[in-house]
PDB file of C-alpha atoms in Angstrom:
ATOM      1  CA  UNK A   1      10.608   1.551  -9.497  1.00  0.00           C
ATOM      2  CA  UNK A   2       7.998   1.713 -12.019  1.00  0.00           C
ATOM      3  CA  UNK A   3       8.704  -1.539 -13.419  1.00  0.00           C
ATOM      4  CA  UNK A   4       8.654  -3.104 -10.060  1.00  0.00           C
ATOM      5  CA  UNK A   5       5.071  -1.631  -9.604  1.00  0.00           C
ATOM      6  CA  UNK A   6       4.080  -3.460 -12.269  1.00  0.00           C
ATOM      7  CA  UNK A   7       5.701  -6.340 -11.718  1.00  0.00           C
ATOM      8  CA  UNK A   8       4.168  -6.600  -8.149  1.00  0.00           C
ATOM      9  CA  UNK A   9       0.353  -5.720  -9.530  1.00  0.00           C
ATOM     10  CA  UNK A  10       1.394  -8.463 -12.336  1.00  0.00           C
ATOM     11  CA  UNK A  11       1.582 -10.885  -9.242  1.00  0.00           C
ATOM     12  CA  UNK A  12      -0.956  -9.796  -7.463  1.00  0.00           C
ATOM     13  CA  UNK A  13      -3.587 -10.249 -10.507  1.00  0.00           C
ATOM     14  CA  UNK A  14      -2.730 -13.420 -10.707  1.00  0.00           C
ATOM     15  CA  UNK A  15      -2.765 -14.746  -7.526  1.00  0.00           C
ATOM     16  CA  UNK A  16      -6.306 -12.548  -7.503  1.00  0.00           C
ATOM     17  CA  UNK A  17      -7.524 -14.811 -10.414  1.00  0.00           C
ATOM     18  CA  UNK A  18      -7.461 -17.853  -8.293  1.00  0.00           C
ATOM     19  CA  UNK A  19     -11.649 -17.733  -7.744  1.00  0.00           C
ATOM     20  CA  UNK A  20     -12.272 -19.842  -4.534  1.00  0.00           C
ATOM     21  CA  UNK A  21     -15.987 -19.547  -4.401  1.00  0.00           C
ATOM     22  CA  UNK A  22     -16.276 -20.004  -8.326  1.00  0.00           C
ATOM     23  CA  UNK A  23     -13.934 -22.941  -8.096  1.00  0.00           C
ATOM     24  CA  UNK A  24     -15.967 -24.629  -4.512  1.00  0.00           C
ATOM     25  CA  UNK A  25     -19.346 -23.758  -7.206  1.00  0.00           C
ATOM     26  CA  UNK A  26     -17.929 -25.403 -10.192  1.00  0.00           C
ATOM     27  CA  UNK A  27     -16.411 -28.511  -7.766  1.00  0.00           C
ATOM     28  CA  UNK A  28     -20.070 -28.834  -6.430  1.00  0.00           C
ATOM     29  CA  UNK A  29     -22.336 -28.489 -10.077  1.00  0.00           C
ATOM     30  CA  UNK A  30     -22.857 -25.578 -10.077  1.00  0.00           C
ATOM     31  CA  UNK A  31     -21.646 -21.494 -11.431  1.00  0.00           C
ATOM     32  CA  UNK A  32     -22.343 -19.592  -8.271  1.00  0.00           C
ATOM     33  CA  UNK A  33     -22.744 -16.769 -10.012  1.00  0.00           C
ATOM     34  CA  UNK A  34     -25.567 -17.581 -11.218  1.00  0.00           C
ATOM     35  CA  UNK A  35     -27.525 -18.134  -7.844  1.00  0.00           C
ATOM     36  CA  UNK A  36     -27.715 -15.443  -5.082  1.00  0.00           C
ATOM     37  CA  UNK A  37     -27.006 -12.229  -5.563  1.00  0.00           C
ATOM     38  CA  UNK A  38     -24.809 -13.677  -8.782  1.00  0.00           C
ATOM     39  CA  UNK A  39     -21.138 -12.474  -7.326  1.00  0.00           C
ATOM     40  CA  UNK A  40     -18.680 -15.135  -6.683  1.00  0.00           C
ATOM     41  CA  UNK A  41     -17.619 -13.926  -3.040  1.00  0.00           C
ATOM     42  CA  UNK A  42     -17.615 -15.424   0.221  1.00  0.00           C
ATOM     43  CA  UNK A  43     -21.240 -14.079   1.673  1.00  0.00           C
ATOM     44  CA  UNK A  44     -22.762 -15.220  -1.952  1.00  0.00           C
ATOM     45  CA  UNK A  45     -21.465 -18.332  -1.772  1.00  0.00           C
ATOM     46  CA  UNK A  46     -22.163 -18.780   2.505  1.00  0.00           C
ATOM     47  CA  UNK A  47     -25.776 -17.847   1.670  1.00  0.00           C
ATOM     48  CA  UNK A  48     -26.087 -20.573  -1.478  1.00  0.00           C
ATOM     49  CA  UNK A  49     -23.987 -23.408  -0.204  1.00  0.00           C
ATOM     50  CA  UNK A  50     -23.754 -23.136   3.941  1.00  0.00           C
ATOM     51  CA  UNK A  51     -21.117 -21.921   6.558  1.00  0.00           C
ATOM     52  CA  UNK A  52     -18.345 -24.626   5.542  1.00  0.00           C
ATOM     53  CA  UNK A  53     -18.297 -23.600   1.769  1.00  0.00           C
ATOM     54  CA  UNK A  54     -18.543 -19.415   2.937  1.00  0.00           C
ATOM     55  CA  UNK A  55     -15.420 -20.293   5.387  1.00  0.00           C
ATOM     56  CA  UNK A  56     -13.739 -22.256   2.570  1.00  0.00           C
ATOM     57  CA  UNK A  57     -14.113 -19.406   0.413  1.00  0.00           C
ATOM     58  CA  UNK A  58     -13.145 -16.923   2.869  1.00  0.00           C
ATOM     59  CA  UNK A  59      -9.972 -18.734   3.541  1.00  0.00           C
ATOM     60  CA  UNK A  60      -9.155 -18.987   0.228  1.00  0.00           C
ATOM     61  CA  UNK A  61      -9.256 -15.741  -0.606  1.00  0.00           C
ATOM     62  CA  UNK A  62      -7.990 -14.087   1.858  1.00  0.00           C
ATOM     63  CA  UNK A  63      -4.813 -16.559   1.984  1.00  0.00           C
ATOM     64  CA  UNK A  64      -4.322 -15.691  -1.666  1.00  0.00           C
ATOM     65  CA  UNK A  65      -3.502 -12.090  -0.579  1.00  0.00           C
ATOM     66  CA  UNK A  66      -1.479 -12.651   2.310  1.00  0.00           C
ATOM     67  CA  UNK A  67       0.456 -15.182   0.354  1.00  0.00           C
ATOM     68  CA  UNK A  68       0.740 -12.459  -3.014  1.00  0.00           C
ATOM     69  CA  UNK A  69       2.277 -10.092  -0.512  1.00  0.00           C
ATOM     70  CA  UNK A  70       4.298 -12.124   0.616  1.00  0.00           C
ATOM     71  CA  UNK A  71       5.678 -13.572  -1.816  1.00  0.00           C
ATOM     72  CA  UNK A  72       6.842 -10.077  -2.918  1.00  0.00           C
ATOM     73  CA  UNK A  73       8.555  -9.030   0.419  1.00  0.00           C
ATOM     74  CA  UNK A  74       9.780 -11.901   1.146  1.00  0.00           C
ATOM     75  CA  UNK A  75      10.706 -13.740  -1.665  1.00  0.00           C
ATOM     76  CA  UNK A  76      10.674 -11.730  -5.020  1.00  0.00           C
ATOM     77  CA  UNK A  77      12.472  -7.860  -3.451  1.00  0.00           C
ATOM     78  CA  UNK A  78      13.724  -9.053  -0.552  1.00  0.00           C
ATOM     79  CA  UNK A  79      16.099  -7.349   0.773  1.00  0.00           C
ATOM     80  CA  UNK A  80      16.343  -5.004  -2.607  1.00  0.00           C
ATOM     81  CA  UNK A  81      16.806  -1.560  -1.205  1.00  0.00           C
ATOM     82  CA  UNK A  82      13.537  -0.090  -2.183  1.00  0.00           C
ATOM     83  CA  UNK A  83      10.219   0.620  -0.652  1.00  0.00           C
ATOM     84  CA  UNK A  84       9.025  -2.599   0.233  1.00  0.00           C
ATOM     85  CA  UNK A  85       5.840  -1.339   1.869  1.00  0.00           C
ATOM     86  CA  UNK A  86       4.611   0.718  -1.321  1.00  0.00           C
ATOM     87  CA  UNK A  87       5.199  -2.747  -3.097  1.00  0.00           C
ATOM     88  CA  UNK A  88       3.573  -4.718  -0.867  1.00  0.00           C
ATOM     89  CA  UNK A  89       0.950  -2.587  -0.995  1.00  0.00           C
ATOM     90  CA  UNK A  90       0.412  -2.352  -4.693  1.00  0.00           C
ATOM     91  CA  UNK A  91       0.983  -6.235  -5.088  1.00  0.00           C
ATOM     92  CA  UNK A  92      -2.427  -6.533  -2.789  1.00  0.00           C
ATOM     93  CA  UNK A  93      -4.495  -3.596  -5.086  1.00  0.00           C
ATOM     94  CA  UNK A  94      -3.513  -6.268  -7.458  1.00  0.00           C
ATOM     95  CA  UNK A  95      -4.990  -9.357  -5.826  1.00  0.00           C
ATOM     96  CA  UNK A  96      -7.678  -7.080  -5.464  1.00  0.00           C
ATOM     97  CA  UNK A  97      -8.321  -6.515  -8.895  1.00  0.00           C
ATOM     98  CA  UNK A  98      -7.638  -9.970  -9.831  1.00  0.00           C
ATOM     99  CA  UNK A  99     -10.751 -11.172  -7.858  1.00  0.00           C
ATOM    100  CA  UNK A 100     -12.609  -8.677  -8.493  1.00  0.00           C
ATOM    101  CA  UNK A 101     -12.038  -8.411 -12.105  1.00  0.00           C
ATOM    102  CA  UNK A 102     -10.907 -12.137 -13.560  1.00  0.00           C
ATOM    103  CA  UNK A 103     -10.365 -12.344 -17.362  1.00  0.00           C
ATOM    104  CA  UNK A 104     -11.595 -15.779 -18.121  1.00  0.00           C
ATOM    105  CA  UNK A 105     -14.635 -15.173 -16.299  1.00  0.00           C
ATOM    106  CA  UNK A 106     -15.344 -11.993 -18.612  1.00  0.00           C
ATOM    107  CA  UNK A 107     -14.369  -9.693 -15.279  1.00  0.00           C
ATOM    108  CA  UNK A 108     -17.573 -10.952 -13.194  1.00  0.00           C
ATOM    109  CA  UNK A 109     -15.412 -11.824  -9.745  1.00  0.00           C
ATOM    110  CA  UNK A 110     -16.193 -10.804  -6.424  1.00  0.00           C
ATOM    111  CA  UNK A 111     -16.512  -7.726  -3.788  1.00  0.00           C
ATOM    112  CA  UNK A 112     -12.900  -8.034  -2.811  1.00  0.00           C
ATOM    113  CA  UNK A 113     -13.238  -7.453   1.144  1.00  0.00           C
ATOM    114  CA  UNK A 114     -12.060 -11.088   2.130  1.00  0.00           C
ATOM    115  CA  UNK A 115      -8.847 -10.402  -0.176  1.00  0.00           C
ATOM    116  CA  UNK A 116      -8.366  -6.870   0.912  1.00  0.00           C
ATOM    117  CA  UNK A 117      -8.968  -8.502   5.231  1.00  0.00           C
ATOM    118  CA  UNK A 118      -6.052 -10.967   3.879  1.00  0.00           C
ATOM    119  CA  UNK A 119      -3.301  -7.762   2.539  1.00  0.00           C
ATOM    120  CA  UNK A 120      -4.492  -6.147   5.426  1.00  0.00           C
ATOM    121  CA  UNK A 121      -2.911  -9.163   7.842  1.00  0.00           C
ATOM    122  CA  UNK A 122      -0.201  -9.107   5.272  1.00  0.00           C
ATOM    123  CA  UNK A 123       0.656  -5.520   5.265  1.00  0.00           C
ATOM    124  CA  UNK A 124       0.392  -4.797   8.859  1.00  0.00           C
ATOM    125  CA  UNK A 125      -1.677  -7.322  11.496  1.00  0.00           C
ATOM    126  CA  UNK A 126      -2.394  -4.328  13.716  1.00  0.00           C
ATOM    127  CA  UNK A 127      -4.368  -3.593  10.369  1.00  0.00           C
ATOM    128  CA  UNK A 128      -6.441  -7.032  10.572  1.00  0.00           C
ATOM    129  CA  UNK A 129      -6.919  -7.029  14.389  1.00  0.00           C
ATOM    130  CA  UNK A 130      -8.740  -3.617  14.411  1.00  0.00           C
ATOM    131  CA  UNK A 131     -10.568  -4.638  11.064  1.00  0.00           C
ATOM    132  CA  UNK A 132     -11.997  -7.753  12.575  1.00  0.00           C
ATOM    133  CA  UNK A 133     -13.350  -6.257  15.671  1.00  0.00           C
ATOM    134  CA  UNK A 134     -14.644  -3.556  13.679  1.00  0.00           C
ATOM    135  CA  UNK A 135     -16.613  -5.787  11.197  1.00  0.00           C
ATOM    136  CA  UNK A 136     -18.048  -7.820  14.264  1.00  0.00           C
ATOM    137  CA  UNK A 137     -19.223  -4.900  15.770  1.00  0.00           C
ATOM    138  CA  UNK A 138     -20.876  -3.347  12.722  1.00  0.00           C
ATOM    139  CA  UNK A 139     -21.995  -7.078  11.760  1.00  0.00           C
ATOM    140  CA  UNK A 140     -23.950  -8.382  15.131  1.00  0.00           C
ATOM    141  CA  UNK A 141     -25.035  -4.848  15.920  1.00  0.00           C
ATOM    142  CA  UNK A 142     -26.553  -3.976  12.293  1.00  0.00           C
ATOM    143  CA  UNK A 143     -26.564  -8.012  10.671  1.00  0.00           C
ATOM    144  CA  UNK A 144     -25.617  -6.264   7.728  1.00  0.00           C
ATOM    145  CA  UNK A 145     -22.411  -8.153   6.270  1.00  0.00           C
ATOM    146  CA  UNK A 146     -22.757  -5.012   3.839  1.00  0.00           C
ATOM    147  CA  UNK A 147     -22.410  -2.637   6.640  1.00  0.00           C
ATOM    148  CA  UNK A 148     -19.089  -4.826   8.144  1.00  0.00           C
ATOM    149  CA  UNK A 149     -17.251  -4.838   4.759  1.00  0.00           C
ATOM    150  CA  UNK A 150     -17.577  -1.110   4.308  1.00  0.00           C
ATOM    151  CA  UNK A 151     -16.247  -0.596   8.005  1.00  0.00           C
ATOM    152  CA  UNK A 152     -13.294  -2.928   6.602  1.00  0.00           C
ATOM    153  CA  UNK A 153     -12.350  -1.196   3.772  1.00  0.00           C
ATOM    154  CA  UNK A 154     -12.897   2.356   5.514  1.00  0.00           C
ATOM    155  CA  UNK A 155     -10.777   1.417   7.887  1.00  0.00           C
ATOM    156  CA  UNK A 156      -7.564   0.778   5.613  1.00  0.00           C
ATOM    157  CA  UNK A 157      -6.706   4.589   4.416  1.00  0.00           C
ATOM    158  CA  UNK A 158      -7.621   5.477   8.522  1.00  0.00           C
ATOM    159  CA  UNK A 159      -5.268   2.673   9.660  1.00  0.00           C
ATOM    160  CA  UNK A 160      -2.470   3.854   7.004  1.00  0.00           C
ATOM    161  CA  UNK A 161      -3.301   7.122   8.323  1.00  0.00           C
ATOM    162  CA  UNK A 162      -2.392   6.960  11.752  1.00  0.00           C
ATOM    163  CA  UNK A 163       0.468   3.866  11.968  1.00  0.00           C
ATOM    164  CA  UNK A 164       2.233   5.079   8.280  1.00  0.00           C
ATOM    165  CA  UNK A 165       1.720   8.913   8.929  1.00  0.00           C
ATOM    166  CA  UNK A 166       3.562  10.878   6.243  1.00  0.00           C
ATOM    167  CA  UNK A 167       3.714   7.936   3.671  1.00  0.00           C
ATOM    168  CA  UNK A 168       1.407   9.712   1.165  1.00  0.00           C
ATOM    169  CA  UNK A 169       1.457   7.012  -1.531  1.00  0.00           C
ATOM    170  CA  UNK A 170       0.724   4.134   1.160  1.00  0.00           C
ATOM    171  CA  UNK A 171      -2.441   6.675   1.892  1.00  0.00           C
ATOM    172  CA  UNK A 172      -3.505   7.400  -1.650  1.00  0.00           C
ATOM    173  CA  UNK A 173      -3.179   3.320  -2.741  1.00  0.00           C
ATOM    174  CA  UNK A 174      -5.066   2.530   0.667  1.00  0.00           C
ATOM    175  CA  UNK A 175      -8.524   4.943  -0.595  1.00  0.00           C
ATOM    176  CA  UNK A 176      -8.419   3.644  -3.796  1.00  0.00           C
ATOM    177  CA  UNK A 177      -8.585   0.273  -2.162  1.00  0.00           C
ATOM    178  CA  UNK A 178     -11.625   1.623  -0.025  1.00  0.00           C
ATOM    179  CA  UNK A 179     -12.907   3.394  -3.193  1.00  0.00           C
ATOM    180  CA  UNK A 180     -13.208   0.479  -5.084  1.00  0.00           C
ATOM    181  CA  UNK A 181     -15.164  -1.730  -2.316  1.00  0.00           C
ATOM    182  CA  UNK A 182     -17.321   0.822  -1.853  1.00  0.00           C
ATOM    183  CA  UNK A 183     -18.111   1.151  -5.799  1.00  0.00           C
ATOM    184  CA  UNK A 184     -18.435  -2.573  -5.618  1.00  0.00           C
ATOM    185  CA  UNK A 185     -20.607  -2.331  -3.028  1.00  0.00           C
ATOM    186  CA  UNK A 186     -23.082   0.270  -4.716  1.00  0.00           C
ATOM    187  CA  UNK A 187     -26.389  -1.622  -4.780  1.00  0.00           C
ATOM    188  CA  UNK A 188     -25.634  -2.505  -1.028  1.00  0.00           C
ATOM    189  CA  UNK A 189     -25.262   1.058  -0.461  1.00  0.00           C
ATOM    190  CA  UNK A 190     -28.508   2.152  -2.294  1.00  0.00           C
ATOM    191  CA  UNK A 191     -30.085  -0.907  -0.467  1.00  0.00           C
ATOM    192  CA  UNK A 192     -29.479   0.238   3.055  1.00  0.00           C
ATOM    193  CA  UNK A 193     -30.486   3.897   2.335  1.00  0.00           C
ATOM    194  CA  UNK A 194     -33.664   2.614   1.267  1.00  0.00           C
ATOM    195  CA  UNK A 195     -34.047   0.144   3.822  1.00  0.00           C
ATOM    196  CA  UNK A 196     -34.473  -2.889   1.480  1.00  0.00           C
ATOM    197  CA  UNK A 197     -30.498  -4.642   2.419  1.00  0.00           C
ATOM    198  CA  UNK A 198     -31.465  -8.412   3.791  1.00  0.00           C
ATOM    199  CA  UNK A 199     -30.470  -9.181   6.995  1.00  0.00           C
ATOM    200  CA  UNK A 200     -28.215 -11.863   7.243  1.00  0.00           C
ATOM    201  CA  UNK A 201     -29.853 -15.429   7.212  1.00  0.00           C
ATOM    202  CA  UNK A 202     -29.454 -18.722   5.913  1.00  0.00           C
ATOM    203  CA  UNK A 203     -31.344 -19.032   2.879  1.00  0.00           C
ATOM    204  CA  UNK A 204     -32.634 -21.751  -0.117  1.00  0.00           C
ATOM    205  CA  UNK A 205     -30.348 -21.753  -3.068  1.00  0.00           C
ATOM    206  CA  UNK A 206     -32.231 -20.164  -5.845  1.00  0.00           C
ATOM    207  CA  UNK A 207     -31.737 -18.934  -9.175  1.00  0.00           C
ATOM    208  CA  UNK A 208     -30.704 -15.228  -9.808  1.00  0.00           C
ATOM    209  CA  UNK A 209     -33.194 -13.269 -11.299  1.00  0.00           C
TER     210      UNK A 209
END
């Protein structure tokens, strides 16, 4: 089982490395990490280059975990006689990491909540519908995408909670997910408690300080 773990966050990394708003940057001139708020993720890159490149990007990424996953359950241990759900799961922790943590571009990836919407779908689509009408909420009520991505990612441990009660690992893997966006998503955080987070808006592309 062990070696399957790692075989399925092996996959998962990789498929995590595949940097849609780096790649729309470098197909446009320029390193969108270096404009913005300097993170390669969907709202960076919808701020610095408009809605079509932040829904390109969003796409992208989140198809890149839905297709990780299933690849694995469908494909890789189909029909193997083990706990396809715990792989699953730990394939998408691994797309995760993957885009947040890419080793040609010296770890510097994204915020991971457009992969982690896309396992979510892939996992369970109860999972995705009650994420999306949970980020709208938080998002046209507050305009904080900041506040909407942390409502995402709180919301996977509560939905593994309630539709895989008992499954203890599925729960543990699902707040280390939410752990990590939330430690991505520290400045944010700080941000908001001191009332300095931007609104959403459509600004200039300009350099990162």
């Amino acid at each position: 089982m062990i070696v399957k773990i790692m075989i399925s966050l092996f996959i998962g990394y990789c498929f995590g490395c595949i940097q849609t708003g780096y790649i729309y940057g470098r197909l446009h001139g320029i390193d969108i990490r270096e404009y913005g708020s300097g993170n390669a993720g969907t709202t960076n890159v919808l701020r610095t280059l408009g809605k079509k490149a932040g829904y390109i990007t969003y796409a992208g990424d989140a198809l890149k975990g839905i297709a990780a996953v299933y690849l694995v359950r469908y494909l890789i241990f189909a029909n193997s006689g083990i706990d396809i759900s715990l792989l699953t799961m730990y394939t998408g922790f691994g797309v995760v990491l993957g885009h947040n943590y890419p080793f040609y571009l010296k770890f510097k990836g994204g915020k991971g909540i457009a992969v982690t919407s896309g396992v979510m779908f892939a996992f369970d689509w109860r999972f995705a519908a009650i994420a999306l009408v949970c980020f709208a909420i938080a998002f046209y009520t507050t305009r904080y995408v900041s506040v909407g991505s942390l409502v995402v990612s709180a919301l996977f441990p509560i939905c593994c909670f309630v539709f895989y009660f008992g499954q203890w690992h599925l729960f543990a893997l699902s707040m280390v997910f939410c752990a990590m966006a939330w430690w991505r998503h520290k400045a944010n955080i700080k941000r908001l408690m001191n009332g300095t987070e931007n609104k959403f808006e459509k600004k200039k592309k300009t350099k990162k300080k």
